Coordinates of C-alpha atoms in Angstrom, one line a residue:
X213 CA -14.1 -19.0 -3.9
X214 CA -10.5 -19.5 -3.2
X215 CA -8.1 -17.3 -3.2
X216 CA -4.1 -16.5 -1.6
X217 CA -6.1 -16.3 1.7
X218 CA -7.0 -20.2 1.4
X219 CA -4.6 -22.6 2.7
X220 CA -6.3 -25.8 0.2
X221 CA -5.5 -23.4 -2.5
X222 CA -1.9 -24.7 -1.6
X223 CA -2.6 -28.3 -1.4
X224 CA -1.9 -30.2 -5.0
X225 CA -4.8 -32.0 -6.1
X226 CA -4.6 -36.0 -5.8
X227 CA -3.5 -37.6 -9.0
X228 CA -6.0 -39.0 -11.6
X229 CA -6.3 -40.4 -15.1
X230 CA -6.4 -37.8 -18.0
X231 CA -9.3 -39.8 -19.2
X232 CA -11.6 -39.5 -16.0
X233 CA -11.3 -36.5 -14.3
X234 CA -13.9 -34.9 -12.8
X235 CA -14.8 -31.3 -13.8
X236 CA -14.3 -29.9 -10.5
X237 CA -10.9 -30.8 -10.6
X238 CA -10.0 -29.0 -13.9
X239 CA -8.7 -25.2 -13.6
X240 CA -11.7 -22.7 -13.2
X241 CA -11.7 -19.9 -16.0
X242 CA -10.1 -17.1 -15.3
X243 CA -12.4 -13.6 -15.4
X244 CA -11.2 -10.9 -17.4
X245 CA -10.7 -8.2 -15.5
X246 CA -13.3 -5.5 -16.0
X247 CA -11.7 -1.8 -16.6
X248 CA -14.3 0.2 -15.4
X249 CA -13.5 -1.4 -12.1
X250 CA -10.2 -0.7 -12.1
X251 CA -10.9 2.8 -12.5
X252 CA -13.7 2.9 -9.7
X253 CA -11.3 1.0 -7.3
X254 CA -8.4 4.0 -8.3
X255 CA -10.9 6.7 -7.1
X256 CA -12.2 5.2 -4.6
X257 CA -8.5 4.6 -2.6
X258 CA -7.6 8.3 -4.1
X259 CA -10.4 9.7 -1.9
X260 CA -9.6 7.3 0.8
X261 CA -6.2 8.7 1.0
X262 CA -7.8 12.0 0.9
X263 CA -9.9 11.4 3.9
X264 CA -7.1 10.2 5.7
X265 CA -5.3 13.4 5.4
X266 CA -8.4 14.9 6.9
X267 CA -8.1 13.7 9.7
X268 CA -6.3 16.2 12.3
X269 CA -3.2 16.2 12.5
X270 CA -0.3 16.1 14.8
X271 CA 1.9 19.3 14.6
X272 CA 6.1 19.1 15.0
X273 CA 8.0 21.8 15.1
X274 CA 9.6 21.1 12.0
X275 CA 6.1 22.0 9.8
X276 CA 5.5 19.0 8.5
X277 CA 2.5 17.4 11.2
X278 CA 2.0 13.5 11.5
X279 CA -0.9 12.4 9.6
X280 CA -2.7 9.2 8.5
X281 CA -1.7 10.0 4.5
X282 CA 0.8 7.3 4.7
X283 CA -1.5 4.8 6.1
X284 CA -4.0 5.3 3.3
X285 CA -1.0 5.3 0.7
X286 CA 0.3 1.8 2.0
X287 CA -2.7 0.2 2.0
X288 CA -3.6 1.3 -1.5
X289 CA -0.5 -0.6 -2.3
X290 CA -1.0 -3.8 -0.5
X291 CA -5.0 -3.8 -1.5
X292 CA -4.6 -2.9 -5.3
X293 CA -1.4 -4.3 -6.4
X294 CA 1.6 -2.0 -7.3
X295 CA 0.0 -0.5 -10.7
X296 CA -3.6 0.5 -9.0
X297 CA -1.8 1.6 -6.1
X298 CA 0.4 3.8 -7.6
X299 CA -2.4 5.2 -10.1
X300 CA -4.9 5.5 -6.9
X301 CA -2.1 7.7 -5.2
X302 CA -0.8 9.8 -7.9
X303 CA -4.8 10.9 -8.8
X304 CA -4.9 12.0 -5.6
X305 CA -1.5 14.1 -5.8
X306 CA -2.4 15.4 -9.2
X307 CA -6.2 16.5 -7.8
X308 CA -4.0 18.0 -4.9
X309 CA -2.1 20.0 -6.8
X310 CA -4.4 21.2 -9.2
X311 CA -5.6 22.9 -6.4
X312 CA -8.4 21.0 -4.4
X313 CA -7.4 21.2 -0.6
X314 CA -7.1 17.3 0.3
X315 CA -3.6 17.3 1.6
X316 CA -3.1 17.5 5.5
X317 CA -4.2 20.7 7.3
X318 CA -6.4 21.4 4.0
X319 CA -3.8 22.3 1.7
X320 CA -3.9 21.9 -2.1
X321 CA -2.0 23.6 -5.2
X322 CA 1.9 24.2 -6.2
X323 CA 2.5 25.8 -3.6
X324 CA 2.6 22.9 -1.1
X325 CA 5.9 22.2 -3.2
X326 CA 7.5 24.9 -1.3
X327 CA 7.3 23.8 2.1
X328 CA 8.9 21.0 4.3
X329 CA 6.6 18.1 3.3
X330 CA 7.5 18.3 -0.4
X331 CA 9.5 15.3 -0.5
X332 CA 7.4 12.8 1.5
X333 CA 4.3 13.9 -0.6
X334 CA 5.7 13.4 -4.0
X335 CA 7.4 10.0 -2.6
X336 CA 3.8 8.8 -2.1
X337 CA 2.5 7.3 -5.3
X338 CA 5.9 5.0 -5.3
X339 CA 5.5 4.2 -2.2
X340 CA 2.0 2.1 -2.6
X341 CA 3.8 0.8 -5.8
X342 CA 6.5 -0.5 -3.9
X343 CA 4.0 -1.6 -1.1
X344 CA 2.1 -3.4 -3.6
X345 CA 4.9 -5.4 -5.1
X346 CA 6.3 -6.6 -1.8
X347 CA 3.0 -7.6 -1.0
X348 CA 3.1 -10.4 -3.7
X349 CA 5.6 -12.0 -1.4
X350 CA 3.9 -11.4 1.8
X351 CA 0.3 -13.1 0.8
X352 CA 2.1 -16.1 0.0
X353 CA 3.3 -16.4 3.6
X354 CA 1.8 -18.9 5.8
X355 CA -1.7 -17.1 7.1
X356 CA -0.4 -16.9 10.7
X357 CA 2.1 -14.7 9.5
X358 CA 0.4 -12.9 7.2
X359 CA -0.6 -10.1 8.9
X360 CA 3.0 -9.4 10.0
X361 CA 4.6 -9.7 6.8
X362 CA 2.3 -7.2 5.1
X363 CA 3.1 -4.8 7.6
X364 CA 7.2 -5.6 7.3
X365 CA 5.7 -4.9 3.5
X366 CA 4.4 -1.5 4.4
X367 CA 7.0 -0.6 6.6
X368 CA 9.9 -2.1 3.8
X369 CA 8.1 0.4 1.0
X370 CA 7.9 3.2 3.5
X371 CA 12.1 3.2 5.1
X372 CA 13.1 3.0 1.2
X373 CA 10.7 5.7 -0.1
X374 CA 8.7 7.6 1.9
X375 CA 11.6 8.4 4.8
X376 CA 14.7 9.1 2.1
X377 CA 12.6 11.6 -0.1
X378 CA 11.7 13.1 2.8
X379 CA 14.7 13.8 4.7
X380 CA 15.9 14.7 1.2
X381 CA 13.0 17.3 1.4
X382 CA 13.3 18.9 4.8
X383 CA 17.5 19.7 4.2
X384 CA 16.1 21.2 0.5
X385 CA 13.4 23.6 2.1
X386 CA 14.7 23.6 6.0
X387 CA 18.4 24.2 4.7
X388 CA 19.4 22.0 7.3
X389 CA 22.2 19.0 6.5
X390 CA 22.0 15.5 6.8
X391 CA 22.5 14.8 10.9
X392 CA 19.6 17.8 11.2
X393 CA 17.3 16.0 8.6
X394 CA 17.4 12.5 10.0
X395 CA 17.1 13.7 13.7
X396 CA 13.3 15.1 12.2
X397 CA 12.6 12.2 10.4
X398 CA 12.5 10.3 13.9
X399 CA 9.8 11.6 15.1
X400 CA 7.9 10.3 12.6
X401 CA 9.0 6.5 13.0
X402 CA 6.9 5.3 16.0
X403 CA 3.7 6.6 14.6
X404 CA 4.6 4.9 10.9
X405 CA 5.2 1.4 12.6
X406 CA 1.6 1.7 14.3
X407 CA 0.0 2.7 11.1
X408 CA 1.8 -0.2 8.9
X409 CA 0.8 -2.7 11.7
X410 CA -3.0 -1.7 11.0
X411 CA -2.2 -1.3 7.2
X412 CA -1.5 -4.9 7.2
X413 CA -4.6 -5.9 9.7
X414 CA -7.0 -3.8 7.2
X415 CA -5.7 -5.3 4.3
X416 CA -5.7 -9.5 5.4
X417 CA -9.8 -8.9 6.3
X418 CA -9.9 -6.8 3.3
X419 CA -8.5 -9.4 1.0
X420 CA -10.1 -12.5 2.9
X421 CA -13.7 -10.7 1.6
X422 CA -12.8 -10.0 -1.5
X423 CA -9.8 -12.2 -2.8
X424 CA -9.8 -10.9 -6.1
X425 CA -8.3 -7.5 -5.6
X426 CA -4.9 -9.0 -6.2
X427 CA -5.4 -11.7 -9.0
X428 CA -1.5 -10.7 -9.1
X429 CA -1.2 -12.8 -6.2
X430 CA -1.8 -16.5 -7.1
X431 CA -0.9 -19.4 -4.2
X432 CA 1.9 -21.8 -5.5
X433 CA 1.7 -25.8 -5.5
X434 CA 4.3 -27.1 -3.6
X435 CA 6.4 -29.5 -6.1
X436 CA 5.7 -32.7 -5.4

């Protein structure tokens, strides 16, 4: 099966007569993509992202603890595509705030909208969106660098999303200005570079198994 993953993918086939060409060298059908699992894949990465937020956390002193959320938000993004992604991530905000305790520390309800956190949590589902569209560039990179431009992916959707809403957040809730805000937002750096690096090693062995989680993604002929 090929797939973004295959370097031949790349490779233009050699020229023949419209008369005589072989079968195998005419375009394979494409498969309709089958709703039902759409919506299994969307539930499944919703309680992925769940159980990564499970996982115990690290505490700051500014309340809001360094968790593995963002790891399972990037990859839903860089596995699904932008649309899946996003769905997979805002179910699992929505099931959060109805109530059900799967953010970090076992939280769940409105009220988690009151506290420091707010605005890296809601920043979440457009994060893996983001991931997931700069990820159509990244798995058309050259497969030794694959690995590190899904990670610049993750790490791209993550400075422009996930980091602004959430110093945006912690002056809102914290009352603290801009300087303040950033100088907290620091801390969480180191730890979001490490989980984007692994984001993008998940998701090349990931999409190697199963290359038609992104159909979004198709390799391009070089011209000849």
């Amino acid at each position: 099966m090929s797939s973004a993953f295959d370097d031949t993918t790349t490779r233009p086939a050699a020229p023949a007569d419209a008369g005589d060409a072989p079968a195998s060298a005419l375009p394979a059908p494409r498969t309709r993509r089958r709703p039902a699992t759409d919506v299994a894949l969307v539930a499944t990465f919703a309680a992925f992202v769940a159980a990564c937020a499970l996982v115990p956390p690290i505490p700051t002193g500014s309340g809001v603890p360094i968790t593995l959320q963002t790891f399972g938000v990037i990859l839903a993004g860089l596995v699904l595509g932008p649309l899946r992604g996003f769905l997979a991530v805002a179910l699992y905000l929505v099931v959060g705030l109805a109530g059900v305790p799967v953010f970090a520390e076992l939280t769940g309800g409105l009220g988690v909208l009151g506290k420091p956190s707010v605005g890296y949590l809601l920043s979440f589902p457009v994060a893996a969106a983001l991931a997931g569209l700069l990820a159509r560039v990244a798995l058309r990179a050259p497969v030794r660098w694959r690995w590190a431009a899904l990670a610049a992916a993750g790490l791209g959707a993550s400075f422009l999303t996930v980091h602004p809403a959430g110093i945006a957040g912690l002056m809102w809730r914290l009352g603290v200005d801009l300087p303040a805000a950033f100088a907290i937002d620091v801390v969480y750096w180191p730890g979001d570079v490490v989980k984007n690096v692994l984001a993008g090693a998940v998701t090349v062995a990931v999409l190697r198994a199963y290359p038609d989680l992104r159909r979004d993604v198709r390799a391009r002929a070089p011209r000849p």
